[in-house]
Structure formats: structure tokens, C-alpha cells
Amino acid sequence: MNGSRKLIGQKIKEIRKRNGITQETFSEIIGIEPSSLSNIENGKSFPSMQTILKIMEKFNAKPQDFFNFEYLKDEESLEEEIIEIIKRQPYDKKQIIFRIIKQFAV
């Protein structure tokens, strides 16, 4: 359940940022306290159905905008998937992957 809260929170944050709106303004538009929005975005609580419907109405969002997690993972799941992908690669590809990753680890 905790992972679902985080993922839904990330999706709501993505919708907010896509619209270039602060947490305070977004929460005012959808009728919740800024602290409640912060808790939702940080995966500490689930949004109510009323909140989801309000976001859909005010920001032209679709249900799949909240629940399509194919590309969005929490940090732990993402790390696990990256490790599994690397493990399946032949040694020469692992060396290439290592060099690429090392470039980002400044």
C-alpha cells in the first residue's frame, strides 16, 4: 500500500508541475489544505475520491493520469529493476553501462 501511495502522490505532483502551479495554489484550486497536498505528494496519505475528481475537472486529467505506473516507480523499485537489467547483460555491455553511469556520478 505504501508504494501505491507514493506512486499516486508522484502522479499528482507531476500533474501540478506540468501546470506550473505551486502546492499552495494547487491545493486552493482543488479545495484541500497545502499540508494535505504535501502529505499526498510525499506518499503519506491517499487522496480522497473527491480530490481526484476535482483534479480531473480542474486540470483536464484522465483516470489513467493517476494510475498508469508503467514508467513511474518509487526509488527502491527503480533501483531493483536497474540492477536486474544489468545482471542479465553480458560482461562487455556491463562495462559500457558502468562507464555511462560513472559519467553521471560526478
N, CA and C of each residue as an Amber inpcrd file, in Angstrom:
protein
   318
   0.8200000  -1.2030000   0.0000000   0.0000000   0.0000000   0.0000000
   0.8590000   1.2610000   0.0000000   1.9650000   1.2240000   0.7550000
   2.8390000   2.3860000   0.8500000   3.3740000   2.7740000  -0.5210000
   3.7470000   1.7750000  -1.3230000   4.2390000   2.0520000  -2.6690000
   3.1840000   2.7060000  -3.5360000   1.9360000   2.2610000  -3.4050000
   0.8370000   2.8510000  -4.1800000   0.6190000   4.3050000  -3.8000000
   0.6820000   4.5920000  -2.5040000   0.5210000   5.9850000  -2.0570000
   1.5980000   6.8710000  -2.6750000   2.8330000   6.3710000  -2.6630000
   3.9400000   7.1560000  -3.2240000   3.7460000   7.3890000  -4.7180000
   3.3490000   6.3420000  -5.4290000   3.1830000   6.4560000  -6.8810000
   2.0480000   7.4020000  -7.2520000   0.9210000   7.2910000  -6.5610000
  -0.2010000   8.1960000  -6.8350000   0.2010000   9.6260000  -6.4870000
   0.9120000   9.7850000  -5.3770000   1.4000000  11.1100000  -4.9910000
   2.3290000  11.6980000  -6.0330000   3.2070000  10.8660000  -6.5840000
   4.1210000  11.3340000  -7.6330000   3.3460000  11.7630000  -8.8740000
   2.2940000  11.0250000  -9.1990000   1.4920000  11.3690000 -10.3750000
   0.7800000  12.7110000 -10.1720000   0.2540000  12.9330000  -8.9710000
  -0.4260000  14.2000000  -8.6870000   0.5790000  15.3510000  -8.7360000
   1.7490000  15.1280000  -8.1810000   2.8020000  16.1490000  -8.2310000
   3.1790000  16.4560000  -9.6810000   3.2400000  15.4120000 -10.4990000
   3.5530000  15.5840000 -11.9200000   2.4920000  16.4410000 -12.6080000
   1.2220000  16.1890000 -12.3130000   0.1250000  16.9850000 -12.8930000
   0.2620000  18.4410000 -12.4530000   0.5470000  18.6500000 -11.1680000
   0.6990000  20.0140000 -10.6420000   1.8580000  20.7370000 -11.3290000
   3.0020000  20.0760000 -11.4050000   4.1890000  20.7120000 -12.0000000
   4.0070000  20.9520000 -13.4980000   3.3310000  20.0280000 -14.1610000
   3.0600000  20.1970000 -15.5940000   2.2720000  21.4800000 -15.8500000
   1.4600000  21.8630000 -14.8710000   0.6670000  23.0800000 -14.9910000
   1.3750000  24.3000000 -14.4010000   2.6020000  24.1120000 -13.9060000
   3.3920000  25.2220000 -13.3830000   2.7880000  25.8930000 -12.1640000
   2.2100000  25.0890000 -11.2760000   1.4860000  25.6300000 -10.1280000
   2.1720000  25.2090000  -8.8280000   2.2090000  26.1210000  -7.8690000
   2.7720000  25.8060000  -6.5520000   1.8160000  24.9040000  -5.7810000
   2.3310000  24.2680000  -4.7420000   1.4710000  23.4350000  -3.8960000
   0.3430000  24.2640000  -3.2940000   0.6680000  25.4640000  -2.8630000
  -0.3380000  26.3150000  -2.2270000  -1.4830000  26.6460000  -3.1900000
  -1.1490000  27.0500000  -4.4020000  -2.1670000  27.3890000  -5.3990000
  -2.9580000  26.1530000  -5.8130000  -2.2630000  25.0530000  -6.0610000
  -2.9160000  23.8060000  -6.4720000  -3.9070000  23.3600000  -5.4030000
  -3.4670000  23.3800000  -4.1350000  -4.3460000  22.9290000  -3.0510000
  -5.5680000  23.8340000  -2.9260000  -5.3800000  25.1300000  -3.1440000
  -6.5070000  26.0620000  -3.0940000  -7.5130000  25.7460000  -4.2040000
  -7.0190000  25.4740000  -5.4020000  -7.8910000  25.1760000  -6.5470000
  -8.7010000  23.9030000  -6.3160000  -8.0690000  22.8840000  -5.7110000
  -8.7780000  21.6080000  -5.5250000  -9.4670000  21.5060000  -4.1650000
  -9.3230000  22.5430000  -3.3390000 -10.0790000  22.6140000  -2.0930000
  -9.5510000  21.7890000  -0.9370000  -8.2280000  21.6570000  -0.8350000
  -7.6450000  20.9750000   0.3190000  -6.5450000  21.8540000   0.9110000
  -6.1260000  21.5310000   2.1150000  -5.0530000  22.2690000   2.7710000
  -3.7130000  21.9630000   2.1010000  -2.8130000  22.9510000   2.0410000
  -1.4820000  22.6880000   1.4790000  -0.7580000  21.5350000   2.1810000
  -0.9430000  21.4100000   3.4850000  -0.3000000  20.3070000   4.2170000
  -0.8540000  18.9560000   3.7750000  -2.1450000  18.9180000   3.4440000
  -2.7460000  17.6720000   2.9430000  -2.1650000  17.3120000   1.5810000
  -2.0090000  18.3110000   0.7210000  -1.4140000  18.0670000  -0.5930000
   0.0200000  17.5790000  -0.4390000   0.7600000  18.1870000   0.4620000
   2.1390000  17.7620000   0.7110000   2.1750000  16.3040000   1.1540000
   1.2730000  15.9250000   2.0600000   1.2070000  14.5280000   2.5150000
   0.8710000  13.5820000   1.3690000  -0.0180000  13.9930000   0.4900000
  -0.3890000  13.1650000  -0.6650000   0.8040000  13.0260000  -1.6070000
   1.4330000  14.1480000  -1.9550000   2.5560000  14.1110000  -2.8950000
   3.7420000  13.3200000  -2.3490000   3.9030000  13.3080000  -1.0340000
   5.0140000  12.5810000  -0.4170000   4.6670000  11.1400000  -0.0540000
   3.4740000  10.6920000  -0.4450000   3.0870000   9.3080000  -0.2190000
   2.7040000   8.9850000   1.2070000   2.3770000  10.0010000   2.0010000
   1.9920000   9.7700000   3.3930000   0.5020000   9.5020000   3.5390000
  -0.2840000   9.9170000   2.5440000  -1.7190000   9.6450000   2.5750000
  -2.2570000   9.5500000   1.1490000  -3.3890000   8.8760000   1.0350000
  -4.0680000   8.7620000  -0.2540000  -4.9580000   9.9830000  -0.4620000
  -5.1370000  10.4210000  -1.6940000  -6.1260000  11.4760000  -1.9430000
  -7.5240000  10.8730000  -1.8580000  -8.4890000  11.6840000  -1.4730000
  -9.8730000  11.2090000  -1.4670000 -10.3650000  11.1320000  -2.9090000
 -11.4480000  10.4170000  -3.1040000 -12.0470000  10.3400000  -4.4370000
 -12.4740000  11.7370000  -4.8810000 -12.9820000  12.5260000  -3.9390000
 -13.3910000  13.8990000  -4.2470000 -12.2000000  14.7190000  -4.7500000
 -11.0380000  14.5360000  -4.1320000  -9.8330000  15.2530000  -4.5560000
  -9.4260000  14.8320000  -5.9630000  -9.4520000  13.5390000  -6.2280000
  -9.1050000  13.0490000  -7.5660000 -10.0720000  13.6070000  -8.6120000
 -11.3590000  13.5760000  -8.3050000 -12.3550000  14.1040000  -9.2420000
 -12.1590000  15.5990000  -9.4820000 -11.8060000  16.3300000  -8.4380000
 -11.5730000  17.7720000  -8.5700000 -10.3540000  18.0410000  -9.4610000
  -9.2890000  17.2620000  -9.2810000  -8.0960000  17.4080000 -10.1260000
  -8.4550000  17.1060000 -11.5800000  -9.2580000  16.0560000 -11.7840000
  -9.6740000  15.7020000 -13.1450000 -10.4600000  16.8490000 -13.7740000
 -11.3530000  17.4250000 -12.9970000 -12.2000000  18.5080000 -13.5020000
 -11.3910000  19.7770000 -13.7890000 -10.5870000  20.1940000 -12.8390000
  -9.8880000  21.4820000 -12.9490000  -8.6670000  21.4390000 -13.8670000
  -8.0560000  20.2540000 -14.0240000  -6.8100000  20.1660000 -14.7890000
  -6.9090000  19.2270000 -15.9850000  -8.1560000  18.9100000 -16.3720000
  -8.3960000  18.0830000 -17.5500000  -7.5890000  16.7840000 -17.5080000
  -7.5340000  16.1840000 -16.3230000  -6.8000000  14.9240000 -16.1460000
  -7.7450000  13.7510000 -16.3770000  -7.1750000  12.6310000 -16.7680000
  -7.9340000  11.4010000 -17.0010000  -7.5730000  10.3900000 -15.9100000
  -8.4300000   9.3980000 -15.6660000  -8.1060000   8.4000000 -14.6350000
  -6.7300000   7.7650000 -14.8240000  -6.3540000   7.4870000 -16.0750000
  -5.0490000   6.8590000 -16.3080000  -3.8890000   7.7750000 -15.9070000
  -4.1380000   9.0870000 -15.8310000  -3.0900000  10.0020000 -15.3810000
  -2.6890000   9.7150000 -13.9340000  -3.5930000   9.1410000 -13.1630000
  -3.3250000   8.8320000 -11.7600000  -2.8070000   7.4120000 -11.5560000
  -3.2040000   6.5030000 -12.4280000  -2.9700000   5.0900000 -12.1520000
  -2.1050000   4.3610000 -13.1690000  -1.5110000   5.0510000 -14.1230000
  -0.6060000   4.4190000 -15.0770000   0.8090000   4.5200000 -14.5250000
   1.2870000   3.4240000 -13.9210000   2.5820000   3.4340000 -13.2420000
   3.6680000   2.7170000 -14.0260000   3.4160000   2.4090000 -15.2880000
   4.3860000   1.6290000 -16.0450000   5.7580000   2.2740000 -16.0860000
   5.8160000   3.5850000 -16.1990000   7.1180000   4.2410000 -16.3050000
   7.5640000   4.8940000 -15.0020000   6.6540000   5.0030000 -14.0360000
   6.9570000   5.7190000 -12.8040000   7.0800000   4.7350000 -11.6620000
   8.2220000   4.6760000 -11.0500000   8.4510000   3.7360000  -9.9660000
   9.0180000   4.4940000  -8.7840000   8.7880000   3.9320000  -7.5880000
   9.4420000   4.5470000  -6.4500000  10.9300000   4.2230000  -6.5260000
  11.7230000   4.9120000  -5.7650000  13.1780000   4.8080000  -5.8900000
  13.6820000   3.3820000  -5.6830000  13.1560000   2.7030000  -4.6700000
  13.6150000   1.3410000  -4.3880000  13.3050000   0.3960000  -5.5450000
  12.0940000   0.4720000  -6.0800000  11.7130000  -0.3890000  -7.2020000
  12.5560000  -0.0930000  -8.4340000  12.8190000   1.1790000  -8.6570000
  13.6300000   1.5770000  -9.8030000  15.0410000   1.0040000  -9.6890000
  15.6400000   1.1190000  -8.5070000  16.9880000   0.5820000  -8.2980000
  17.0210000  -0.9280000  -8.5130000  16.0130000  -1.6320000  -7.9850000
  15.9520000  -3.0870000  -8.1480000  15.8480000  -3.4690000  -9.6200000
  15.0160000  -2.7480000 -10.3600000  14.8430000  -3.0620000 -11.7810000
  16.1230000  -2.7830000 -12.5700000  16.7980000  -1.6900000 -12.2480000
  18.0660000  -1.3710000 -12.9200000  19.0850000  -2.4750000 -12.6710000
  19.1980000  -2.9140000 -11.4320000  20.1510000  -3.9750000 -11.0800000
  19.8290000  -5.2600000 -11.8320000  18.5580000  -5.6170000 -11.9030000
  18.1580000  -6.8410000 -12.6050000  18.4820000  -6.7560000 -14.1000000
  18.2440000  -5.6040000 -14.6870000  18.5600000  -5.4280000 -16.1120000
  20.0590000  -5.5770000 -16.3380000  20.8520000  -4.9550000 -15.4830000
  22.3130000  -5.0330000 -15.6250000  22.8040000  -6.4640000 -15.4410000
  22.2460000  -7.1910000 -14.4860000  22.6670000  -8.5770000 -14.2280000
  22.4880000  -9.4620000 -15.4570000  21.4860000  -9.1800000 -16.2650000
  21.1930000 -10.0170000 -17.4330000  22.0880000  -9.7050000 -18.6340000
  22.8930000  -8.6810000 -18.5400000  23.7210000  -8.2660000 -19.6720000
  25.0500000  -9.0220000 -19.6980000  25.6010000  -9.2310000 -20.8900000
  26.9330000  -9.8390000 -20.9730000  27.9790000  -8.8600000 -20.4200000
  29.1290000  -9.4040000 -20.0910000  30.1820000  -8.6190000 -19.4400000
  30.5590000  -7.3610000 -20.2270000  30.6820000  -7.4640000 -21.5400000
  31.0900000  -6.2920000 -22.3270000  30.0640000  -5.1580000 -22.2340000
  28.7800000  -5.5110000 -22.2080000  27.7490000  -4.4790000 -22.0560000
  27.7650000  -3.8950000 -20.6440000  28.0680000  -4.7340000 -19.6580000
  28.1670000  -4.2310000 -18.2800000  29.2660000  -3.1780000 -18.1800000
  30.3710000  -3.3920000 -18.8990000  31.4530000  -2.4070000 -18.8850000
  30.9880000  -1.0770000 -19.4840000  30.2370000  -1.1500000 -20.5620000
  29.7150000   0.0640000 -21.2000000  28.7520000   0.7820000 -20.2510000
  27.8500000   0.0130000 -19.6460000  26.8880000   0.5880000 -18.7000000
  27.6260000   1.2620000 -17.5470000  28.6660000   0.5970000 -17.0500000
  29.4560000   1.1520000 -15.9600000  30.0580000   2.5020000 -16.3510000
  30.6280000   2.5770000 -17.5440000  31.2370000   3.8360000 -17.9940000
  30.1960000   4.9530000 -18.1090000  29.0200000   4.5990000 -18.5900000
  27.9500000   5.5950000 -18.7170000  27.5230000   6.0880000 -17.3400000
  27.2970000   5.1670000 -16.4240000  26.8710000   5.5390000 -15.0720000
  27.9370000   6.3830000 -14.3850000  29.1810000   6.0040000 -14.5830000
  30.2870000   6.7280000 -13.9550000  30.3140000   8.1900000 -14.4090000
  29.9140000   8.4590000 -15.6430000  29.8720000   9.8330000 -16.1540000
  28.8760000  10.7000000 -15.3730000  27.8080000  10.0790000 -14.8690000
  26.7890000  10.8160000 -14.1160000  27.1470000  10.9640000 -12.6440000
  28.0510000  10.1600000 -12.1570000  28.4380000  10.1820000 -10.7410000
  29.5780000  11.1690000 -10.5340000  29.2690000  12.4190000 -10.6730000
  30.2950000  13.4670000 -10.5770000  30.5690000  13.8110000  -9.1380000
